[in-house]
mmCIF file of C-alpha atoms and ligand atoms in Angstrom:
data_model
loop_
_atom_site.group_PDB
_atom_site.id
_atom_site.type_symbol
_atom_site.label_atom_id
_atom_site.label_comp_id
_atom_site.label_asym_id
_atom_site.label_seq_id
_atom_site.Cartn_x
_atom_site.Cartn_y
_atom_site.Cartn_z
ATOM 1 C CA UNK A 8 -35.511 -1.487 -20.196
ATOM 2 C CA UNK A 9 -35.100 -2.343 -16.518
ATOM 3 C CA UNK A 10 -31.693 -2.956 -15.072
ATOM 4 C CA UNK A 11 -31.233 -5.961 -12.820
ATOM 5 C CA UNK A 12 -28.986 -6.426 -9.809
ATOM 6 C CA UNK A 13 -25.266 -6.533 -10.428
ATOM 7 C CA UNK A 14 -23.559 -9.830 -9.689
ATOM 8 C CA UNK A 15 -19.812 -9.647 -10.171
ATOM 9 C CA UNK A 16 -17.966 -12.748 -11.353
ATOM 10 C CA UNK A 17 -15.951 -14.713 -8.795
ATOM 11 C CA UNK A 18 -12.301 -13.852 -9.466
ATOM 12 C CA UNK A 19 -8.946 -14.628 -7.978
ATOM 13 C CA UNK A 20 -7.226 -11.254 -7.607
ATOM 14 C CA UNK A 21 -3.456 -11.457 -8.029
ATOM 15 C CA UNK A 22 -2.776 -7.997 -9.337
ATOM 16 C CA UNK A 23 -1.543 -4.810 -7.655
ATOM 17 C CA UNK A 24 -4.809 -4.392 -5.724
ATOM 18 C CA UNK A 25 -7.581 -4.750 -4.909
ATOM 19 C CA UNK A 26 -6.663 -8.164 -3.576
ATOM 20 C CA UNK A 27 -9.049 -10.968 -2.671
ATOM 21 C CA UNK A 28 -11.262 -9.916 0.215
ATOM 22 C CA UNK A 29 -11.629 -12.387 3.051
ATOM 23 C CA UNK A 30 -15.307 -13.536 3.179
ATOM 24 C CA UNK A 31 -15.317 -12.680 6.898
ATOM 25 C CA UNK A 32 -14.816 -9.038 5.899
ATOM 26 C CA UNK A 33 -17.656 -9.073 3.350
ATOM 27 C CA UNK A 34 -19.913 -10.651 5.968
ATOM 28 C CA UNK A 35 -18.952 -7.964 8.511
ATOM 29 C CA UNK A 36 -19.784 -5.260 5.970
ATOM 30 C CA UNK A 37 -23.299 -6.619 5.477
ATOM 31 C CA UNK A 38 -24.213 -6.067 9.143
ATOM 32 C CA UNK A 39 -26.847 -3.402 9.968
ATOM 33 C CA UNK A 40 -25.867 0.202 9.415
ATOM 34 C CA UNK A 41 -26.061 2.278 12.605
ATOM 35 C CA UNK A 42 -25.648 5.986 13.222
ATOM 36 C CA UNK A 43 -22.071 7.199 12.958
ATOM 37 C CA UNK A 44 -22.396 8.948 16.326
ATOM 38 C CA UNK A 45 -24.093 5.948 17.963
ATOM 39 C CA UNK A 46 -22.136 5.048 21.140
ATOM 40 C CA UNK A 47 -21.714 1.509 19.790
ATOM 41 C CA UNK A 48 -20.151 2.872 16.618
ATOM 42 C CA UNK A 49 -17.839 5.220 18.489
ATOM 43 C CA UNK A 50 -16.638 2.248 20.550
ATOM 44 C CA UNK A 51 -15.859 0.439 17.308
ATOM 45 C CA UNK A 52 -13.980 3.476 15.972
ATOM 46 C CA UNK A 53 -11.761 3.392 19.044
ATOM 47 C CA UNK A 54 -11.054 -0.294 18.430
ATOM 48 C CA UNK A 55 -10.152 0.459 14.798
ATOM 49 C CA UNK A 56 -7.674 3.099 15.982
ATOM 50 C CA UNK A 57 -6.096 0.668 18.435
ATOM 51 C CA UNK A 58 -5.866 -2.089 15.829
ATOM 52 C CA UNK A 59 -4.333 0.330 13.316
ATOM 53 C CA UNK A 60 -1.675 1.279 15.857
ATOM 54 C CA UNK A 61 -0.771 -2.395 15.977
ATOM 55 C CA UNK A 62 -0.677 -2.658 12.169
ATOM 56 C CA UNK A 63 1.581 0.416 11.943
ATOM 57 C CA UNK A 64 3.572 -0.623 15.041
ATOM 58 C CA UNK A 65 3.079 2.770 16.626
ATOM 59 C CA UNK A 66 1.789 4.506 19.715
ATOM 60 C CA UNK A 67 0.922 7.638 17.690
ATOM 61 C CA UNK A 68 -2.338 9.043 19.056
ATOM 62 C CA UNK A 69 -3.328 10.340 15.611
ATOM 63 C CA UNK A 70 -3.711 7.000 13.849
ATOM 64 C CA UNK A 71 -6.963 6.568 11.930
ATOM 65 C CA UNK A 72 -8.467 5.741 8.539
ATOM 66 C CA UNK A 73 -9.208 8.581 6.121
ATOM 67 C CA UNK A 74 -12.642 8.067 4.524
ATOM 68 C CA UNK A 75 -11.342 7.624 0.975
ATOM 69 C CA UNK A 76 -8.800 5.474 -0.901
ATOM 70 C CA UNK A 77 -5.008 5.474 -0.537
ATOM 71 C CA UNK A 78 -4.625 8.520 -2.767
ATOM 72 C CA UNK A 79 -6.583 10.524 -0.187
ATOM 73 C CA UNK A 80 -4.193 9.371 2.525
ATOM 74 C CA UNK A 81 -1.403 10.696 0.338
ATOM 75 C CA UNK A 82 -3.199 14.033 -0.035
ATOM 76 C CA UNK A 83 -3.851 14.162 3.710
ATOM 77 C CA UNK A 84 -0.129 13.949 4.424
ATOM 78 C CA UNK A 85 0.892 16.520 1.834
ATOM 79 C CA UNK A 86 -1.907 19.070 2.294
ATOM 80 C CA UNK A 87 -1.408 19.124 6.055
ATOM 81 C CA UNK A 88 2.384 19.115 6.180
ATOM 82 C CA UNK A 89 3.393 21.182 3.146
ATOM 83 C CA UNK A 90 2.922 24.941 3.310
ATOM 84 C CA UNK A 91 3.331 27.263 0.326
ATOM 85 C CA UNK A 92 7.042 27.775 -0.341
ATOM 86 C CA UNK A 93 8.180 24.665 1.568
ATOM 87 C CA UNK A 94 10.929 22.712 -0.134
ATOM 88 C CA UNK A 95 10.223 18.977 -0.285
ATOM 89 C CA UNK A 96 12.627 16.314 -1.522
ATOM 90 C CA UNK A 97 10.736 13.560 -3.313
ATOM 91 C CA UNK A 98 12.605 10.330 -4.011
ATOM 92 C CA UNK A 99 11.158 8.776 -7.150
ATOM 93 C CA UNK A 100 11.731 5.241 -8.415
ATOM 94 C CA UNK A 101 8.349 4.551 -10.007
ATOM 95 C CA UNK A 102 4.848 5.865 -10.663
ATOM 96 C CA UNK A 103 3.834 6.792 -7.152
ATOM 97 C CA UNK A 104 6.788 9.110 -6.470
ATOM 98 C CA UNK A 105 5.513 11.119 -9.439
ATOM 99 C CA UNK A 106 2.186 11.555 -7.707
ATOM 100 C CA UNK A 107 4.000 12.830 -4.623
ATOM 101 C CA UNK A 108 5.594 15.558 -6.775
ATOM 102 C CA UNK A 109 2.118 16.527 -8.049
ATOM 103 C CA UNK A 110 0.922 16.753 -4.460
ATOM 104 C CA UNK A 111 3.817 18.963 -3.349
ATOM 105 C CA UNK A 112 3.306 21.375 -6.232
ATOM 106 C CA UNK A 113 -0.460 21.567 -5.787
ATOM 107 C CA UNK A 114 0.160 22.522 -2.136
ATOM 108 C CA UNK A 115 2.369 25.387 -3.315
ATOM 109 C CA UNK A 116 5.555 23.619 -2.259
ATOM 110 C CA UNK A 117 8.781 23.271 -4.227
ATOM 111 C CA UNK A 118 9.592 19.679 -5.176
ATOM 112 C CA UNK A 119 13.229 18.646 -5.522
ATOM 113 C CA UNK A 120 13.361 15.295 -7.271
ATOM 114 C CA UNK A 121 15.868 12.554 -6.416
ATOM 115 C CA UNK A 122 15.511 9.987 -9.175
ATOM 116 C CA UNK A 123 16.408 6.338 -9.250
ATOM 117 C CA UNK A 124 15.917 3.869 -12.058
ATOM 118 C CA UNK A 125 12.507 2.174 -12.086
ATOM 119 C CA UNK A 126 13.001 -1.207 -10.446
ATOM 120 C CA UNK A 127 15.786 0.039 -8.168
ATOM 121 C CA UNK A 128 15.347 0.896 -4.507
ATOM 122 C CA UNK A 129 15.791 4.537 -3.479
ATOM 123 C CA UNK A 130 19.526 5.226 -3.082
ATOM 124 C CA UNK A 131 20.208 6.685 0.421
ATOM 125 C CA UNK A 132 23.418 8.335 -0.827
ATOM 126 C CA UNK A 133 21.524 10.307 -3.465
ATOM 127 C CA UNK A 134 19.095 11.501 -0.799
ATOM 128 C CA UNK A 135 21.962 12.620 1.425
ATOM 129 C CA UNK A 136 23.624 14.471 -1.485
ATOM 130 C CA UNK A 137 20.337 16.256 -2.261
ATOM 131 C CA UNK A 138 19.904 17.250 1.395
ATOM 132 C CA UNK A 139 23.427 18.687 1.447
ATOM 133 C CA UNK A 140 22.720 20.670 -1.702
ATOM 134 C CA UNK A 141 19.326 21.862 -0.387
ATOM 135 C CA UNK A 142 19.827 22.788 3.254
ATOM 136 C CA UNK A 143 16.466 24.604 3.385
ATOM 137 C CA UNK A 144 14.501 21.364 2.776
ATOM 138 C CA UNK A 145 11.600 20.867 5.210
ATOM 139 C CA UNK A 146 10.286 17.428 4.254
ATOM 140 C CA UNK A 147 11.535 14.212 2.642
ATOM 141 C CA UNK A 148 8.955 11.961 0.943
ATOM 142 C CA UNK A 149 9.370 8.503 -0.557
ATOM 143 C CA UNK A 150 7.460 5.345 -1.410
ATOM 144 C CA UNK A 151 8.351 2.401 0.799
ATOM 145 C CA UNK A 152 6.886 -0.236 -1.527
ATOM 146 C CA UNK A 153 6.767 0.893 -5.177
ATOM 147 C CA UNK A 154 3.810 -1.008 -6.587
ATOM 148 C CA UNK A 155 4.665 -0.076 -10.163
ATOM 149 C CA UNK A 156 7.918 -2.073 -10.055
ATOM 150 C CA UNK A 157 7.885 -4.274 -6.938
ATOM 151 C CA UNK A 158 10.890 -2.545 -5.341
ATOM 152 C CA UNK A 159 11.218 -2.057 -1.607
ATOM 153 C CA UNK A 160 13.287 0.812 -0.223
ATOM 154 C CA UNK A 161 15.073 0.968 3.116
ATOM 155 C CA UNK A 162 12.638 3.203 4.979
ATOM 156 C CA UNK A 163 14.553 3.102 8.253
ATOM 157 C CA UNK A 164 17.767 4.420 6.688
ATOM 158 C CA UNK A 165 16.027 7.061 4.553
ATOM 159 C CA UNK A 166 14.130 8.428 7.562
ATOM 160 C CA UNK A 167 17.323 8.492 9.624
ATOM 161 C CA UNK A 168 19.128 10.544 6.976
ATOM 162 C CA UNK A 169 16.185 12.949 6.639
ATOM 163 C CA UNK A 170 16.172 13.539 10.397
ATOM 164 C CA UNK A 171 19.935 14.214 10.421
ATOM 165 C CA UNK A 172 19.120 17.189 8.190
ATOM 166 C CA UNK A 173 16.201 18.351 10.328
ATOM 167 C CA UNK A 174 13.458 17.195 7.942
ATOM 168 C CA UNK A 175 10.096 15.563 8.569
ATOM 169 C CA UNK A 176 9.282 12.429 6.570
ATOM 170 C CA UNK A 177 6.251 11.333 4.573
ATOM 171 C CA UNK A 178 6.171 7.621 3.726
ATOM 172 C CA UNK A 179 3.866 5.808 1.291
ATOM 173 C CA UNK A 180 3.100 2.393 2.791
ATOM 174 C CA UNK A 181 0.027 1.609 0.695
ATOM 175 C CA UNK A 182 1.387 -1.695 -0.563
ATOM 176 C CA UNK A 183 3.719 -2.519 2.323
ATOM 177 C CA UNK A 184 1.382 -2.383 5.324
ATOM 178 C CA UNK A 185 0.588 -5.908 6.517
ATOM 179 C CA UNK A 186 2.719 -7.605 3.857
ATOM 180 C CA UNK A 187 6.211 -6.566 4.813
ATOM 181 C CA UNK A 188 7.827 -4.925 7.844
ATOM 182 C CA UNK A 189 6.552 -1.421 8.624
ATOM 183 C CA UNK A 190 7.675 -0.069 12.021
ATOM 184 C CA UNK A 191 6.527 3.506 12.405
ATOM 185 C CA UNK A 192 7.890 4.161 15.905
ATOM 186 C CA UNK A 193 11.126 2.209 15.623
ATOM 187 C CA UNK A 194 11.918 3.856 12.284
ATOM 188 C CA UNK A 195 10.654 7.257 13.562
ATOM 189 C CA UNK A 196 8.425 7.949 10.557
ATOM 190 C CA UNK A 197 6.558 11.277 10.906
ATOM 191 C CA UNK A 198 3.651 10.810 8.508
ATOM 192 C CA UNK A 199 2.562 7.588 6.833
ATOM 193 C CA UNK A 200 -0.398 6.518 4.748
ATOM 194 C CA UNK A 201 -1.673 3.191 3.476
ATOM 195 C CA UNK A 202 -4.697 1.635 1.780
ATOM 196 C CA UNK A 203 -7.156 -1.065 2.741
ATOM 197 C CA UNK A 204 -7.257 -3.002 -0.541
ATOM 198 C CA UNK A 205 -3.709 -4.310 -0.742
ATOM 199 C CA UNK A 206 -2.184 -6.456 2.021
ATOM 200 C CA UNK A 207 -4.999 -5.747 4.493
ATOM 201 C CA UNK A 208 -7.300 -7.530 2.005
ATOM 202 C CA UNK A 209 -10.198 -5.249 2.733
ATOM 203 C CA UNK A 210 -12.417 -3.556 0.156
ATOM 204 C CA UNK A 211 -10.965 -0.427 -1.511
ATOM 205 C CA UNK A 212 -11.936 2.981 -0.218
ATOM 206 C CA UNK A 213 -10.195 3.675 3.096
ATOM 207 C CA UNK A 214 -6.733 4.995 3.844
ATOM 208 C CA UNK A 215 -5.120 4.368 7.234
ATOM 209 C CA UNK A 216 -2.771 7.194 8.260
ATOM 210 C CA UNK A 217 -0.573 7.933 11.270
ATOM 211 C CA UNK A 218 1.212 11.107 12.406
ATOM 212 C CA UNK A 219 4.008 11.590 14.934
ATOM 213 C CA UNK A 220 4.059 14.336 17.558
ATOM 214 C CA UNK A 221 6.614 16.255 15.457
ATOM 215 C CA UNK A 222 4.300 16.145 12.445
ATOM 216 C CA UNK A 223 1.366 17.324 14.570
ATOM 217 C CA UNK A 224 3.411 20.215 15.864
ATOM 218 C CA UNK A 225 4.127 21.362 12.321
ATOM 219 C CA UNK A 226 0.417 21.083 11.490
ATOM 220 C CA UNK A 227 -0.648 23.024 14.610
ATOM 221 C CA UNK A 228 1.857 25.796 13.869
ATOM 222 C CA UNK A 229 0.995 26.308 10.214
ATOM 223 C CA UNK A 230 1.036 29.913 8.997
ATOM 224 C CA UNK A 231 -1.660 29.186 6.409
ATOM 225 C CA UNK A 232 -4.893 27.220 6.531
ATOM 226 C CA UNK A 233 -4.890 23.717 5.032
ATOM 227 C CA UNK A 234 -6.403 24.317 1.602
ATOM 228 C CA UNK A 235 -8.614 21.190 1.747
ATOM 229 C CA UNK A 236 -11.522 21.436 4.164
ATOM 230 C CA UNK A 237 -12.252 17.696 4.023
ATOM 231 C CA UNK A 238 -8.687 16.576 4.727
ATOM 232 C CA UNK A 239 -7.738 19.263 7.280
ATOM 233 C CA UNK A 240 -6.551 17.214 10.246
ATOM 234 C CA UNK A 241 -7.300 20.058 12.637
ATOM 235 C CA UNK A 242 -10.983 19.440 11.796
ATOM 236 C CA UNK A 243 -10.865 15.656 11.302
ATOM 237 C CA UNK A 244 -9.319 15.322 14.768
ATOM 238 C CA UNK A 245 -12.575 16.542 16.306
ATOM 239 C CA UNK A 246 -14.243 13.473 14.836
ATOM 240 C CA UNK A 247 -11.545 10.803 15.138
ATOM 241 C CA UNK A 248 -9.599 12.347 18.034
ATOM 242 C CA UNK A 249 -9.330 10.973 21.543
ATOM 243 C CA UNK A 250 -11.941 11.457 24.235
ATOM 244 C CA UNK A 251 -15.621 10.561 24.223
ATOM 245 C CA UNK A 252 -16.815 13.766 22.575
ATOM 246 C CA UNK A 253 -17.053 13.388 18.832
ATOM 247 C CA UNK A 254 -18.232 16.278 16.696
ATOM 248 C CA UNK A 255 -19.797 15.725 13.292
ATOM 249 C CA UNK A 256 -17.323 16.375 10.498
ATOM 250 C CA UNK A 257 -18.508 14.041 7.751
ATOM 251 C CA UNK A 258 -20.549 10.848 7.830
ATOM 252 C CA UNK A 259 -18.099 8.013 8.266
ATOM 253 C CA UNK A 260 -18.500 5.143 5.780
ATOM 254 C CA UNK A 261 -20.069 3.010 8.500
ATOM 255 C CA UNK A 262 -20.129 -0.401 6.816
ATOM 256 C CA UNK A 263 -16.730 0.078 5.198
ATOM 257 C CA UNK A 264 -15.336 0.614 8.687
ATOM 258 C CA UNK A 265 -16.935 -2.647 9.889
ATOM 259 C CA UNK A 266 -14.922 -4.229 7.104
ATOM 260 C CA UNK A 267 -11.667 -2.592 8.129
ATOM 261 C CA UNK A 268 -12.308 -3.566 11.749
ATOM 262 C CA UNK A 269 -12.685 -7.206 10.699
ATOM 263 C CA UNK A 270 -9.586 -7.044 8.462
ATOM 264 C CA UNK A 271 -7.540 -5.736 11.375
ATOM 265 C CA UNK A 272 -8.937 -8.360 13.748
ATOM 266 C CA UNK A 273 -7.819 -11.004 11.232
ATOM 267 C CA UNK A 274 -4.333 -9.432 11.134
ATOM 268 C CA UNK A 275 -4.173 -9.296 14.932
ATOM 269 C CA UNK A 276 -5.256 -12.943 15.226
ATOM 270 C CA UNK A 277 -2.653 -14.100 12.709
ATOM 271 C CA UNK A 278 0.043 -11.893 14.265
ATOM 272 C CA UNK A 279 1.752 -9.298 12.102
ATOM 273 C CA UNK A 280 5.123 -11.077 12.083
ATOM 274 C CA UNK A 281 3.364 -14.234 10.897
ATOM 275 C CA UNK A 282 1.709 -12.255 8.129
ATOM 276 C CA UNK A 283 5.074 -10.879 6.981
ATOM 277 C CA UNK A 284 6.528 -14.424 7.048
ATOM 278 C CA UNK A 285 3.589 -15.822 5.073
ATOM 279 C CA UNK A 286 4.106 -13.219 2.351
ATOM 280 C CA UNK A 287 7.822 -14.031 2.166
ATOM 281 C CA UNK A 288 7.279 -17.800 2.022
ATOM 282 C CA UNK A 289 4.750 -17.661 -0.814
ATOM 283 C CA UNK A 290 6.811 -15.095 -2.687
ATOM 284 C CA UNK A 291 9.785 -17.477 -2.671
ATOM 285 C CA UNK A 292 7.600 -20.287 -4.010
ATOM 286 C CA UNK A 293 6.109 -18.098 -6.744
ATOM 287 C CA UNK A 294 9.559 -16.821 -7.583
ATOM 288 C CA UNK A 295 10.957 -20.365 -7.982
ATOM 289 C CA UNK A 296 8.103 -21.208 -10.330
ATOM 290 C CA UNK A 297 8.362 -18.067 -12.450
ATOM 291 C CA UNK A 298 12.130 -18.342 -12.767
ATOM 292 C CA UNK A 299 11.880 -22.009 -13.741
ATOM 293 C CA UNK A 300 9.775 -20.800 -16.684
ATOM 294 C CA UNK A 301 12.550 -18.407 -17.670
ATOM 295 C CA UNK A 302 10.665 -15.309 -16.528
ATOM 296 C CA UNK A 303 12.969 -12.742 -14.968
ATOM 297 C CA UNK A 304 12.235 -10.300 -12.173
ATOM 298 C CA UNK A 305 12.441 -6.544 -12.706
ATOM 299 C CA UNK A 306 13.923 -6.003 -9.227
ATOM 300 C CA UNK A 307 17.179 -7.378 -7.750
ATOM 301 C CA UNK A 308 16.672 -10.142 -5.226
ATOM 302 C CA UNK A 309 17.770 -7.911 -2.318
ATOM 303 C CA UNK A 310 15.018 -5.348 -2.897
ATOM 304 C CA UNK A 311 12.073 -7.466 -4.000
ATOM 305 C CA UNK A 312 8.702 -6.972 -2.416
ATOM 306 C CA UNK A 313 7.146 -10.320 -1.539
ATOM 307 C CA UNK A 314 3.650 -9.017 -2.222
ATOM 308 C CA UNK A 315 4.308 -7.547 -5.686
ATOM 309 C CA UNK A 316 6.214 -9.643 -8.196
ATOM 310 C CA UNK A 317 7.022 -7.806 -11.429
ATOM 311 C CA UNK A 318 8.405 -9.993 -14.217
ATOM 312 C CA UNK A 319 9.447 -9.093 -17.735
ATOM 313 C CA UNK A 320 7.094 -10.267 -20.480
ATOM 314 C CA UNK A 321 9.012 -12.591 -22.848
ATOM 315 C CA UNK A 322 9.760 -11.259 -26.333
ATOM 316 C CA UNK A 323 6.978 -11.844 -28.819
ATOM 317 C CA UNK A 324 4.337 -12.625 -26.200
ATOM 318 C CA UNK A 325 1.138 -10.572 -26.450
ATOM 319 C CA UNK A 326 0.630 -8.986 -23.011
ATOM 320 C CA UNK A 327 -3.080 -8.224 -23.343
ATOM 321 C CA UNK A 328 -3.913 -11.616 -24.896
ATOM 322 C CA UNK A 329 -2.277 -13.492 -22.041
ATOM 323 C CA UNK A 330 -4.025 -11.466 -19.350
ATOM 324 C CA UNK A 331 -7.354 -11.809 -21.170
ATOM 325 C CA UNK A 332 -6.933 -15.603 -21.378
ATOM 326 C CA UNK A 333 -6.075 -15.832 -17.678
ATOM 327 C CA UNK A 334 -9.218 -13.888 -16.855
ATOM 328 C CA UNK A 335 -11.461 -15.791 -19.266
ATOM 329 C CA UNK A 336 -10.223 -19.323 -18.657
ATOM 330 C CA UNK A 337 -9.080 -19.157 -15.044
ATOM 331 C CA UNK A 338 -10.980 -16.121 -13.702
ATOM 332 C CA UNK A 339 -7.522 -14.995 -12.589
ATOM 333 C CA UNK A 340 -6.458 -11.354 -12.602
ATOM 334 C CA UNK A 341 -2.801 -10.365 -12.743
ATOM 335 C CA UNK A 342 -1.602 -6.781 -13.175
ATOM 336 C CA UNK A 343 -0.388 -5.029 -16.305
ATOM 337 C CA UNK A 344 2.639 -2.732 -16.343
ATOM 338 C CA UNK A 345 2.144 0.870 -15.255
ATOM 339 C CA UNK A 346 3.682 4.027 -16.720
ATOM 340 C CA UNK A 347 6.905 3.367 -18.637
ATOM 341 C CA UNK A 348 6.521 -0.343 -17.831
ATOM 342 C CA UNK A 349 3.158 -0.690 -19.635
ATOM 343 C CA UNK A 350 3.301 -3.646 -22.025
ATOM 344 C CA UNK A 351 6.709 -4.696 -20.694
ATOM 345 C CA UNK A 352 5.935 -6.389 -17.385
ATOM 346 C CA UNK A 353 3.309 -8.330 -15.515
ATOM 347 C CA UNK A 354 2.744 -7.550 -11.868
ATOM 348 C CA UNK A 355 1.685 -10.561 -9.856
ATOM 349 C CA UNK A 356 0.326 -9.708 -6.443
ATOM 350 C CA UNK A 357 0.417 -11.948 -3.403
ATOM 351 C CA UNK A 358 -1.434 -9.665 -1.067
ATOM 352 C CA UNK A 359 -3.116 -10.480 2.203
ATOM 353 C CA UNK A 360 -5.855 -13.086 1.875
ATOM 354 C CA UNK A 361 -4.733 -13.832 -1.697
ATOM 355 C CA UNK A 362 -1.277 -14.815 -0.493
ATOM 356 C CA UNK A 363 -1.587 -18.588 -0.142
ATOM 357 C CA UNK A 364 -0.295 -21.828 -1.668
ATOM 358 C CA UNK A 365 -3.425 -22.453 -3.692
ATOM 359 C CA UNK A 366 -3.031 -19.132 -5.507
ATOM 360 C CA UNK A 367 0.682 -19.605 -6.126
ATOM 361 C CA UNK A 368 0.044 -22.986 -7.760
ATOM 362 C CA UNK A 369 -3.044 -21.776 -9.643
ATOM 363 C CA UNK A 370 -1.184 -18.819 -11.077
ATOM 364 C CA UNK A 371 1.797 -20.894 -12.201
ATOM 365 C CA UNK A 372 -0.359 -23.646 -13.728
ATOM 366 C CA UNK A 373 -2.508 -21.079 -15.525
ATOM 367 C CA UNK A 374 0.538 -19.230 -16.861
ATOM 368 C CA UNK A 375 2.122 -22.486 -18.062
ATOM 369 C CA UNK A 376 -1.055 -23.334 -19.916
ATOM 370 C CA UNK A 377 -1.712 -19.910 -21.449
ATOM 371 C CA UNK A 378 1.906 -19.202 -22.387
ATOM 372 C CA UNK A 379 2.120 -22.688 -23.893
ATOM 373 C CA UNK A 380 -0.924 -21.918 -26.026
ATOM 374 C CA UNK A 381 0.534 -18.683 -27.400
ATOM 375 C CA UNK A 382 3.555 -20.618 -28.587
ATOM 376 C CA UNK A 383 6.057 -20.202 -25.794
ATOM 377 C CA UNK A 384 7.835 -23.451 -25.181
ATOM 378 C CA UNK A 385 7.354 -24.538 -21.588
ATOM 379 C CA UNK A 386 7.417 -27.993 -20.179
ATOM 380 C CA UNK A 387 4.152 -28.437 -18.325
ATOM 381 C CA UNK A 388 4.371 -28.876 -14.589
ATOM 382 C CA UNK A 389 7.915 -27.620 -14.146
ATOM 383 C CA UNK A 390 6.913 -24.305 -12.575
ATOM 384 C CA UNK A 391 4.304 -25.895 -10.329
ATOM 385 C CA UNK A 392 6.853 -28.496 -9.247
ATOM 386 C CA UNK A 393 9.469 -25.869 -8.448
ATOM 387 C CA UNK A 394 7.005 -23.943 -6.303
ATOM 388 C CA UNK A 395 5.798 -27.086 -4.553
ATOM 389 C CA UNK A 396 9.350 -27.951 -3.556
ATOM 390 C CA UNK A 397 9.814 -24.525 -1.952
ATOM 391 C CA UNK A 398 6.495 -24.789 -0.131
ATOM 392 C CA UNK A 399 7.298 -28.280 1.123
ATOM 393 C CA UNK A 400 10.705 -27.170 2.433
ATOM 394 C CA UNK A 401 9.347 -24.085 4.238
HETATM 395 C C1 PLP B 525 -2.356 1.678 -4.771
HETATM 396 C C2 PLP B 525 -1.349 2.695 -4.373
HETATM 397 C C3 PLP B 525 -1.689 4.029 -4.101
HETATM 398 C C4 PLP B 525 -3.057 4.576 -4.313
HETATM 399 O O1 PLP B 525 -4.049 3.962 -3.563
HETATM 400 P P1 PLP B 525 -5.571 4.049 -4.060
HETATM 401 O O2 PLP B 525 -6.314 3.310 -2.996
HETATM 402 O O3 PLP B 525 -5.605 3.413 -5.402
HETATM 403 O O4 PLP B 525 -5.951 5.476 -4.117
HETATM 404 C C5 PLP B 525 -0.690 4.864 -3.665
HETATM 405 N N1 PLP B 525 0.583 4.453 -3.514
HETATM 406 C C6 PLP B 525 0.949 3.185 -3.786
HETATM 407 C C7 PLP B 525 2.378 2.776 -3.610
HETATM 408 C C8 PLP B 525 -0.010 2.279 -4.229
HETATM 409 O O5 PLP B 525 0.345 1.019 -4.507
#
């Protein structure tokens, strides 16, 4: 039997990522592959670094994409900054804080967990109490935008507290970057990582990272070698570092980087503040629609992420059947619950290119239809109308 070409269906992606990719990005990725040490390519790499500095709102010299998905950006931060025996406070309020703990322990560090309820933001007071009780802590790590629940934590305040106790900070901004305020320099974040497939609306597989001078100093003065050869920033710097001379480290994913370049050009052309405002506006419209259907948010209004809307599945409604019907009848993907929230919530993403009025209205109309069919009693058009009123007023 011969296998034919693969042609994926055309979907609307409103889950926790990947999000819809702007066609301009797919077109950029189909351009001719050139050598990764070609002068033209190196010029493009420098542009990507400059555009990423804008996205992160930083002047950090070491700002670049790791050649692997967001999880590799996470590993880059932990493997480079955590030395065996280092105590690291990890604030956990969802799935991804748990992965940070795994990272600390696999680097030989000691993780001290500061736990908050899933759906809550990280409590700054709990962090401060933990720092007082653990004066030998070297690093504080937390997730800015918890994709498993849709909660946003106050990164600026958490970093400030960590610095008062002489700690470096590692921040997960995989879901926040591009969709909600992230200000690396103003907030004095030391190490931050993101992903390309959420609010940057690029294809999955790259992880933008940025490191402050203080973080670099810790990396340069390590007593032990970074245990990962591939992610060792001392080596990666020779490839992505400043100056014209680039030494081969690994073959960069050439076409994927064309895609990221285009995604960042799109962000630059829109203006990052405009992108944040667009996410907020469409979130409010979606929120009005969902609440008019009686669906309730997992997260308090004050800490909701505009780009990730987690709502509780109504009693008696079959989670998998609803998502399957949305996919089959509307080619619409929304996210299932993750971890302890599996089967209990839906996660509706409004990320990057997918964050627009058409998608808000499509999602609400499709949910009204499908939930109506499984027996829930909704008046057709109410949710769409509620969202339309918010959009018209904005
Ligand atoms: C998606 C996500 C990750 C992991 O990114 P991958 O690209 O899937 O490896 C890490 N942290 C958060 C908060 C995420 O949402």
